[in-house]
CSV table of C-alpha atoms in Angstrom, one decimal:
chain,number,residue,atom,x,y,z
I,1,UNK,CA,-2.2,-20.5,8.7
I,2,UNK,CA,1.4,-20.1,7.3
I,3,UNK,CA,3.9,-19.3,10.0
I,4,UNK,CA,5.8,-16.0,9.7
I,5,UNK,CA,9.3,-15.3,10.9
I,6,UNK,CA,9.7,-13.5,14.1
I,7,UNK,CA,10.5,-10.3,12.1
I,8,UNK,CA,7.1,-10.4,10.3
I,9,UNK,CA,5.1,-11.6,13.3
I,10,UNK,CA,6.2,-8.6,15.3
I,11,UNK,CA,5.6,-6.1,12.5
I,12,UNK,CA,3.2,-3.9,14.5
I,13,UNK,CA,5.8,-3.7,17.3
I,14,UNK,CA,8.6,-2.7,14.9
I,15,UNK,CA,6.4,0.0,13.3
I,16,UNK,CA,5.4,1.4,16.7
I,17,UNK,CA,9.0,1.3,17.8
I,18,UNK,CA,10.1,3.2,14.6
I,19,UNK,CA,7.4,5.8,15.2
I,20,UNK,CA,8.6,6.3,18.8
I,21,UNK,CA,12.2,6.5,17.7
I,22,UNK,CA,11.4,9.1,15.1
I,23,UNK,CA,9.5,11.2,17.6
I,24,UNK,CA,12.4,11.0,20.0
I,25,UNK,CA,14.9,12.0,17.3
I,26,UNK,CA,12.8,14.9,16.2
I,27,UNK,CA,12.6,16.2,19.7
I,28,UNK,CA,16.2,15.6,20.8
I,29,UNK,CA,18.0,16.7,17.6
I,30,UNK,CA,17.3,20.3,16.8
I,31,UNK,CA,17.6,21.3,13.1
I,32,UNK,CA,17.1,17.7,11.9
I,33,UNK,CA,14.6,18.7,9.3
I,34,UNK,CA,17.0,21.3,7.9
I,35,UNK,CA,19.8,18.7,7.7
I,36,UNK,CA,17.5,16.3,5.8
I,37,UNK,CA,16.3,19.0,3.4
I,38,UNK,CA,19.9,19.9,2.7
I,39,UNK,CA,20.4,16.5,1.0
I,40,UNK,CA,17.5,16.5,-1.5
I,41,UNK,CA,16.5,15.4,-4.9
I,42,UNK,CA,14.1,18.0,-6.1
I,43,UNK,CA,11.6,18.4,-3.2
I,44,UNK,CA,12.3,14.9,-1.7
I,45,UNK,CA,15.1,14.4,0.8
I,46,UNK,CA,17.6,11.8,-0.3
I,47,UNK,CA,17.3,9.6,2.9
I,48,UNK,CA,13.6,9.3,2.4
I,49,UNK,CA,14.0,8.6,-1.3
I,50,UNK,CA,16.5,5.8,-0.5
I,51,UNK,CA,14.2,4.3,2.2
I,52,UNK,CA,11.2,4.3,-0.2
I,53,UNK,CA,13.1,2.6,-3.0
I,54,UNK,CA,14.6,0.0,-0.7
I,55,UNK,CA,11.1,-0.7,0.7
I,56,UNK,CA,9.5,-1.2,-2.7
I,57,UNK,CA,12.1,-3.3,-4.5
I,58,UNK,CA,11.9,-6.7,-2.6
I,59,UNK,CA,8.1,-6.9,-3.0
I,60,UNK,CA,8.3,-6.3,-6.7
I,61,UNK,CA,11.1,-8.8,-7.0
I,62,UNK,CA,8.8,-11.5,-5.7
I,63,UNK,CA,6.3,-11.2,-8.5
I,64,UNK,CA,6.2,-14.0,-11.1
I,65,UNK,CA,5.8,-11.8,-14.1
I,66,UNK,CA,5.7,-14.7,-16.6
I,67,UNK,CA,2.5,-16.2,-15.0
I,68,UNK,CA,0.3,-13.2,-15.7
I,69,UNK,CA,-1.7,-15.1,-18.3
I,70,UNK,CA,-3.0,-17.6,-15.7
I,71,UNK,CA,-4.8,-14.9,-13.8
I,72,UNK,CA,-5.7,-12.6,-16.7
I,73,UNK,CA,-7.4,-15.7,-18.3
I,74,UNK,CA,-9.9,-15.6,-15.3
I,75,UNK,CA,-11.9,-12.7,-16.6
I,76,UNK,CA,-14.2,-12.5,-13.6
I,77,UNK,CA,-11.4,-12.2,-11.1
I,78,UNK,CA,-9.4,-9.7,-13.2
I,79,UNK,CA,-12.3,-7.5,-14.1
I,80,UNK,CA,-13.7,-7.5,-10.6
I,81,UNK,CA,-10.3,-6.7,-9.1
I,82,UNK,CA,-9.7,-3.8,-11.5
I,83,UNK,CA,-13.1,-2.4,-10.8
I,84,UNK,CA,-12.7,-2.6,-7.0
I,85,UNK,CA,-9.2,-1.2,-7.1
I,86,UNK,CA,-9.6,1.6,-9.6
I,87,UNK,CA,-13.2,2.6,-9.4
I,88,UNK,CA,-14.6,1.6,-6.0
I,89,UNK,CA,-11.5,2.1,-3.8
I,90,UNK,CA,-10.7,5.7,-4.8
I,91,UNK,CA,-14.4,6.6,-4.7
I,92,UNK,CA,-14.8,5.2,-1.2
I,93,UNK,CA,-11.7,6.9,0.1
I,94,UNK,CA,-12.8,10.2,-1.5
I,95,UNK,CA,-16.1,10.0,0.2
I,96,UNK,CA,-14.7,9.1,3.6
I,97,UNK,CA,-12.1,11.9,3.3
I,98,UNK,CA,-14.8,14.5,2.8
I,99,UNK,CA,-17.1,13.0,5.4
I,100,UNK,CA,-14.6,12.9,8.2
I,101,UNK,CA,-12.0,15.6,7.2
I,102,UNK,CA,-14.0,18.2,5.4
I,103,UNK,CA,-12.5,20.9,7.7
I,104,UNK,CA,-8.9,19.6,7.4
I,105,UNK,CA,-7.9,20.0,3.7
I,106,UNK,CA,-4.3,18.8,4.0
I,107,UNK,CA,-5.3,15.6,5.7
I,108,UNK,CA,-8.2,15.2,3.4
I,109,UNK,CA,-6.0,15.5,0.3
I,110,UNK,CA,-3.5,13.0,1.9
I,111,UNK,CA,-6.2,10.4,2.4
I,112,UNK,CA,-7.4,10.8,-1.2
I,113,UNK,CA,-3.9,10.2,-2.4
I,114,UNK,CA,-3.8,7.1,-0.2
I,115,UNK,CA,-7.0,5.9,-1.8
I,116,UNK,CA,-5.4,6.2,-5.3
I,117,UNK,CA,-2.3,4.2,-4.3
I,118,UNK,CA,-3.5,0.6,-4.7
I,119,UNK,CA,-1.7,-2.0,-2.6
I,120,UNK,CA,1.3,-3.7,-4.2
I,121,UNK,CA,3.3,-4.5,-1.1
I,122,UNK,CA,2.1,-5.9,2.2
I,123,UNK,CA,-0.9,-7.5,0.6
I,124,UNK,CA,1.3,-10.5,-0.3
I,125,UNK,CA,1.9,-11.1,3.4
I,126,UNK,CA,-1.7,-10.8,4.4
I,127,UNK,CA,-2.9,-13.0,1.5
I,128,UNK,CA,-0.4,-15.7,2.4
I,129,UNK,CA,-1.4,-15.7,6.1
I,130,UNK,CA,-5.0,-16.1,5.2
I,131,UNK,CA,-4.3,-19.0,2.8
I,132,UNK,CA,-5.3,-17.0,-0.3
I,133,UNK,CA,-4.2,-17.7,-3.9
I,134,UNK,CA,-0.6,-16.8,-3.9
I,135,UNK,CA,-0.1,-16.7,-7.7
I,136,UNK,CA,-3.3,-14.7,-8.2
I,137,UNK,CA,-2.1,-12.2,-5.6
I,138,UNK,CA,1.3,-11.8,-7.3
I,139,UNK,CA,-0.3,-11.2,-10.7
I,140,UNK,CA,-2.9,-8.8,-9.4
I,141,UNK,CA,0.0,-6.9,-7.7
I,142,UNK,CA,1.7,-6.7,-11.1
I,143,UNK,CA,-1.5,-5.5,-12.7
I,144,UNK,CA,-1.9,-2.8,-10.1
I,145,UNK,CA,1.7,-1.8,-10.6
I,146,UNK,CA,1.1,-1.2,-14.3
I,147,UNK,CA,-2.2,0.6,-13.7
I,148,UNK,CA,-0.6,2.9,-11.1
I,149,UNK,CA,2.1,4.0,-13.6
I,150,UNK,CA,-0.5,4.6,-16.3
I,151,UNK,CA,-3.4,6.0,-14.3
I,152,UNK,CA,-2.3,7.4,-11.0
I,153,UNK,CA,-1.5,11.0,-12.1
I,154,UNK,CA,-4.7,11.2,-14.2
I,155,UNK,CA,-6.9,9.9,-11.3
I,156,UNK,CA,-5.2,12.3,-8.9
I,157,UNK,CA,-6.1,15.2,-11.1
I,158,UNK,CA,-9.7,14.0,-11.3
I,159,UNK,CA,-10.2,13.4,-7.6
I,160,UNK,CA,-8.3,16.5,-6.4
I,161,UNK,CA,-9.4,19.0,-9.0
I,162,UNK,CA,-12.1,17.9,-11.4
I,163,UNK,CA,-14.6,16.0,-9.2
I,164,UNK,CA,-14.6,18.5,-6.3
I,165,UNK,CA,-15.3,21.3,-8.8
I,166,UNK,CA,-18.2,19.3,-10.3
I,167,UNK,CA,-19.6,18.7,-6.8
I,168,UNK,CA,-19.1,22.3,-5.7
I,169,UNK,CA,-16.4,21.4,-3.2
I,170,UNK,CA,-13.1,23.0,-2.4
I,171,UNK,CA,-10.3,21.9,-4.8
I,172,UNK,CA,-6.7,21.2,-3.9
I,173,UNK,CA,-4.4,24.2,-3.8
I,174,UNK,CA,-3.1,25.6,-7.0
I,175,UNK,CA,0.3,24.3,-6.1
I,176,UNK,CA,-0.8,20.8,-7.0
I,177,UNK,CA,1.0,19.6,-10.1
I,178,UNK,CA,-0.1,16.6,-12.0
I,179,UNK,CA,3.3,16.5,-13.7
I,180,UNK,CA,5.0,16.2,-10.3
I,181,UNK,CA,2.7,13.4,-9.3
I,182,UNK,CA,3.4,11.5,-12.6
I,183,UNK,CA,7.2,11.9,-12.1
I,184,UNK,CA,6.9,10.7,-8.5
I,185,UNK,CA,5.0,7.6,-9.6
I,186,UNK,CA,7.5,6.8,-12.3
I,187,UNK,CA,10.4,7.2,-10.0
I,188,UNK,CA,9.1,5.5,-6.8
I,189,UNK,CA,7.2,2.8,-8.6
I,190,UNK,CA,8.7,2.5,-12.0
I,191,UNK,CA,12.3,2.2,-10.8
I,192,UNK,CA,11.7,-0.6,-8.3
I,193,UNK,CA,9.3,-2.3,-10.7
I,194,UNK,CA,12.0,-2.4,-13.4
I,195,UNK,CA,14.6,-3.5,-10.9
I,196,UNK,CA,12.3,-6.3,-9.6
I,197,UNK,CA,11.5,-7.5,-13.1
I,198,UNK,CA,15.2,-7.4,-14.1
I,199,UNK,CA,16.4,-9.2,-11.0
I,200,UNK,CA,13.9,-12.0,-11.5
I,201,UNK,CA,14.6,-12.4,-15.2
I,202,UNK,CA,18.3,-12.3,-14.9
I,203,UNK,CA,18.4,-14.4,-11.6
I,204,UNK,CA,16.2,-17.1,-13.1
I,205,UNK,CA,18.1,-17.1,-16.3
I,206,UNK,CA,21.5,-17.5,-14.5
I,207,UNK,CA,20.6,-19.8,-11.6
I,208,UNK,CA,17.0,-21.0,-12.1
I,209,UNK,CA,13.7,-20.3,-10.3
I,210,UNK,CA,14.4,-22.6,-7.4
I,211,UNK,CA,17.6,-20.8,-6.5
I,212,UNK,CA,16.0,-17.4,-7.0
I,213,UNK,CA,13.0,-18.1,-4.8
I,214,UNK,CA,14.7,-20.3,-2.2
I,215,UNK,CA,18.0,-18.4,-1.8
I,216,UNK,CA,17.8,-14.9,-3.3
I,217,UNK,CA,14.3,-13.8,-2.2
I,218,UNK,CA,14.7,-14.8,1.5
I,219,UNK,CA,17.8,-12.6,1.6
I,220,UNK,CA,16.2,-9.7,-0.2
I,221,UNK,CA,12.8,-9.8,1.5
I,222,UNK,CA,13.6,-8.4,4.9
I,223,UNK,CA,14.9,-5.2,3.2
I,224,UNK,CA,11.3,-4.2,2.5
I,225,UNK,CA,10.7,-4.0,6.2
I,226,UNK,CA,14.0,-2.3,6.9
I,227,UNK,CA,13.2,0.3,4.3
I,228,UNK,CA,9.7,0.8,5.7
I,229,UNK,CA,11.0,1.2,9.3
I,230,UNK,CA,13.8,3.6,8.2
I,231,UNK,CA,11.3,5.7,6.3
I,232,UNK,CA,8.9,5.8,9.2
I,233,UNK,CA,11.7,6.9,11.6
I,234,UNK,CA,12.7,9.8,9.3
I,235,UNK,CA,9.1,10.9,8.6
I,236,UNK,CA,8.1,10.8,12.3
I,237,UNK,CA,11.3,12.7,13.1
I,238,UNK,CA,10.1,15.4,10.8
I,239,UNK,CA,6.5,15.2,11.8
I,240,UNK,CA,7.1,14.8,15.5
I,241,UNK,CA,5.9,18.3,16.5
I,242,UNK,CA,2.6,17.8,14.6
I,243,UNK,CA,2.0,14.3,16.0
I,244,UNK,CA,2.7,15.3,19.6
I,245,UNK,CA,0.9,18.6,19.5
I,246,UNK,CA,-2.2,17.4,17.5
I,247,UNK,CA,-3.1,13.9,18.7
I,248,UNK,CA,-6.7,14.6,17.9
I,249,UNK,CA,-5.8,15.2,14.3
I,250,UNK,CA,-4.0,11.9,14.1
I,251,UNK,CA,-7.1,10.2,15.6
I,252,UNK,CA,-9.3,11.8,13.0
I,253,UNK,CA,-7.0,10.6,10.2
I,254,UNK,CA,-7.2,7.1,11.7
I,255,UNK,CA,-11.0,6.8,11.8
I,256,UNK,CA,-11.7,7.0,8.0
I,257,UNK,CA,-8.8,4.7,7.4
I,258,UNK,CA,-10.3,2.1,9.7
I,259,UNK,CA,-13.7,2.4,8.1
I,260,UNK,CA,-12.1,2.1,4.6
I,261,UNK,CA,-10.3,-1.1,5.4
I,262,UNK,CA,-13.4,-2.8,6.9
I,263,UNK,CA,-15.8,-1.6,4.2
I,264,UNK,CA,-13.5,-2.6,1.2
I,265,UNK,CA,-12.5,-5.9,2.7
I,266,UNK,CA,-16.1,-7.0,3.7
I,267,UNK,CA,-17.6,-5.7,0.4
I,268,UNK,CA,-15.0,-7.4,-1.7
I,269,UNK,CA,-15.2,-10.7,0.2
I,270,UNK,CA,-18.9,-10.7,-0.1
I,271,UNK,CA,-18.7,-10.0,-3.9
I,272,UNK,CA,-16.2,-12.8,-4.4
I,273,UNK,CA,-18.4,-15.2,-2.5
I,274,UNK,CA,-21.4,-14.2,-4.6
I,275,UNK,CA,-19.4,-14.7,-7.8
I,276,UNK,CA,-18.4,-18.2,-6.7
I,277,UNK,CA,-14.7,-17.5,-7.0
I,278,UNK,CA,-13.8,-20.0,-4.2
I,279,UNK,CA,-12.1,-19.1,-0.9
I,280,UNK,CA,-8.5,-18.6,-2.1
I,281,UNK,CA,-9.3,-16.2,-4.9
I,282,UNK,CA,-12.1,-14.5,-2.9
I,283,UNK,CA,-9.5,-13.8,-0.1
I,284,UNK,CA,-7.0,-12.5,-2.6
I,285,UNK,CA,-9.6,-10.3,-4.2
I,286,UNK,CA,-10.5,-8.9,-0.7
I,287,UNK,CA,-7.0,-8.2,0.4
I,288,UNK,CA,-5.8,-6.6,-2.8
I,289,UNK,CA,-8.9,-4.3,-2.8
I,290,UNK,CA,-8.6,-3.4,0.9
I,291,UNK,CA,-4.9,-2.7,1.1
I,292,UNK,CA,-3.1,0.5,0.0
I,293,UNK,CA,0.4,1.4,-1.2
I,294,UNK,CA,1.3,3.8,1.6
I,295,UNK,CA,4.9,3.9,0.3
I,296,UNK,CA,3.8,5.4,-2.9
I,297,UNK,CA,1.3,7.7,-1.3
I,298,UNK,CA,4.0,9.0,1.1
I,299,UNK,CA,6.4,9.5,-1.8
I,300,UNK,CA,3.9,11.5,-3.9
I,301,UNK,CA,2.7,13.6,-0.9
I,302,UNK,CA,6.3,14.5,0.0
I,303,UNK,CA,7.2,15.3,-3.6
I,304,UNK,CA,4.1,17.5,-4.2
I,305,UNK,CA,3.4,19.0,-0.9
I,306,UNK,CA,6.6,18.7,1.2
I,307,UNK,CA,8.0,16.4,3.8
I,308,UNK,CA,6.4,18.2,6.8
I,309,UNK,CA,3.0,18.6,5.1
I,310,UNK,CA,-0.3,17.4,6.5
I,311,UNK,CA,-0.6,15.3,3.3
I,312,UNK,CA,2.6,13.4,4.2
I,313,UNK,CA,1.4,12.9,7.8
I,314,UNK,CA,-1.8,11.3,6.5
I,315,UNK,CA,0.2,8.8,4.6
I,316,UNK,CA,2.5,8.1,7.6
I,317,UNK,CA,-0.4,7.4,9.9
I,318,UNK,CA,-1.6,4.7,7.3
I,319,UNK,CA,0.8,1.9,8.2
I,320,UNK,CA,0.1,2.3,11.9
I,321,UNK,CA,-3.6,1.6,11.2
I,322,UNK,CA,-3.2,-0.8,8.3
I,323,UNK,CA,-1.0,-3.4,10.1
I,324,UNK,CA,-3.2,-4.3,13.1
I,325,UNK,CA,-6.5,-4.0,11.1
I,326,UNK,CA,-5.4,-6.3,8.3
I,327,UNK,CA,-3.9,-8.8,10.7
I,328,UNK,CA,-7.4,-8.9,12.3
I,329,UNK,CA,-8.9,-9.3,8.9
I,330,UNK,CA,-6.6,-12.3,8.3
I,331,UNK,CA,-8.4,-14.0,11.2
I,332,UNK,CA,-11.7,-12.8,9.9
I,333,UNK,CA,-11.0,-14.4,6.6
I,334,UNK,CA,-10.0,-17.7,8.1
I,335,UNK,CA,-13.2,-17.7,10.3
I,336,UNK,CA,-15.3,-17.0,7.1
I,337,UNK,CA,-13.5,-19.9,5.4
I,338,UNK,CA,-14.7,-22.3,8.1
I,339,UNK,CA,-18.2,-21.0,8.0
I,340,UNK,CA,-18.7,-20.3,4.2
I,341,UNK,CA,-16.4,-22.8,2.6
I,342,UNK,CA,-16.6,-25.9,4.9
I,343,UNK,CA,-15.5,-28.3,2.1
I,344,UNK,CA,-12.4,-26.2,1.2
I,345,UNK,CA,-11.6,-25.8,4.9
I,346,UNK,CA,-11.8,-29.6,5.4
I,347,UNK,CA,-9.2,-30.2,2.7
């Protein structure tokens, strides 16, 4: 297994500490929510917007956009990944949200939005730890990024309005706006995606790929964690009363998330094994299908439903569950490698 820095190895600790800090700030500083709302862009507070953009940029700056052809040429991997991410993943989360949170519509909607936000961030870390195919992961991240810009708002409309109506279920409130969702995706994904692409293109053109990846990325990379932790502190400061007064609700949000990660990872890994993709690509397929882009889900939920909404809380709970579960799945993948791919493990 590749060795992470102390900063990354202690990621669950940092996230837990950020949550505790946010709760303390929310309880100790009266009127904090009003102060944050006073500095806003539309319905999103400026501090949260800054945190989200800082969090997204370093990950997208790591992608080797010029190597997309190598992965897109592998039709089995590409088609399987797209199907898992954009058909299976949202459908599984929709089902789990209704099974576990049928009586809690705000949390249910938040989870459905999480299911639509496919992973483009932490998956690179989990994939690297599990000895997956690094280049395949980077390209699939790029593919997911493009798909999210093109398809997220349409899928949100389908899963929050159209499909529930077809099934005779309750739809999301009339305040839901597909246009607001589309704008949120363009801002919180499109802006850092363009920035990441531009920095890699200009950086490699000026100083070369070796300098960019050996010197620039190590300096930019930690800012993704800083942005995540800052955003969690602010969100938990705003959600502190809900979290402390409704621990049972937080636990109910956590259960379908846990089931989702395990089901998507195990199913995707088994599918990759049956398709004969080999361990590195099978692992990449599983992690890219199981992970979710909580950053984008949080941004969309805040923009559409408000910073103190139940939808935003569902997104905030996500990283707390995702980090320890996917770390455990890294070890599960490595154990499966020893058992299912003995020749590859020996090399």
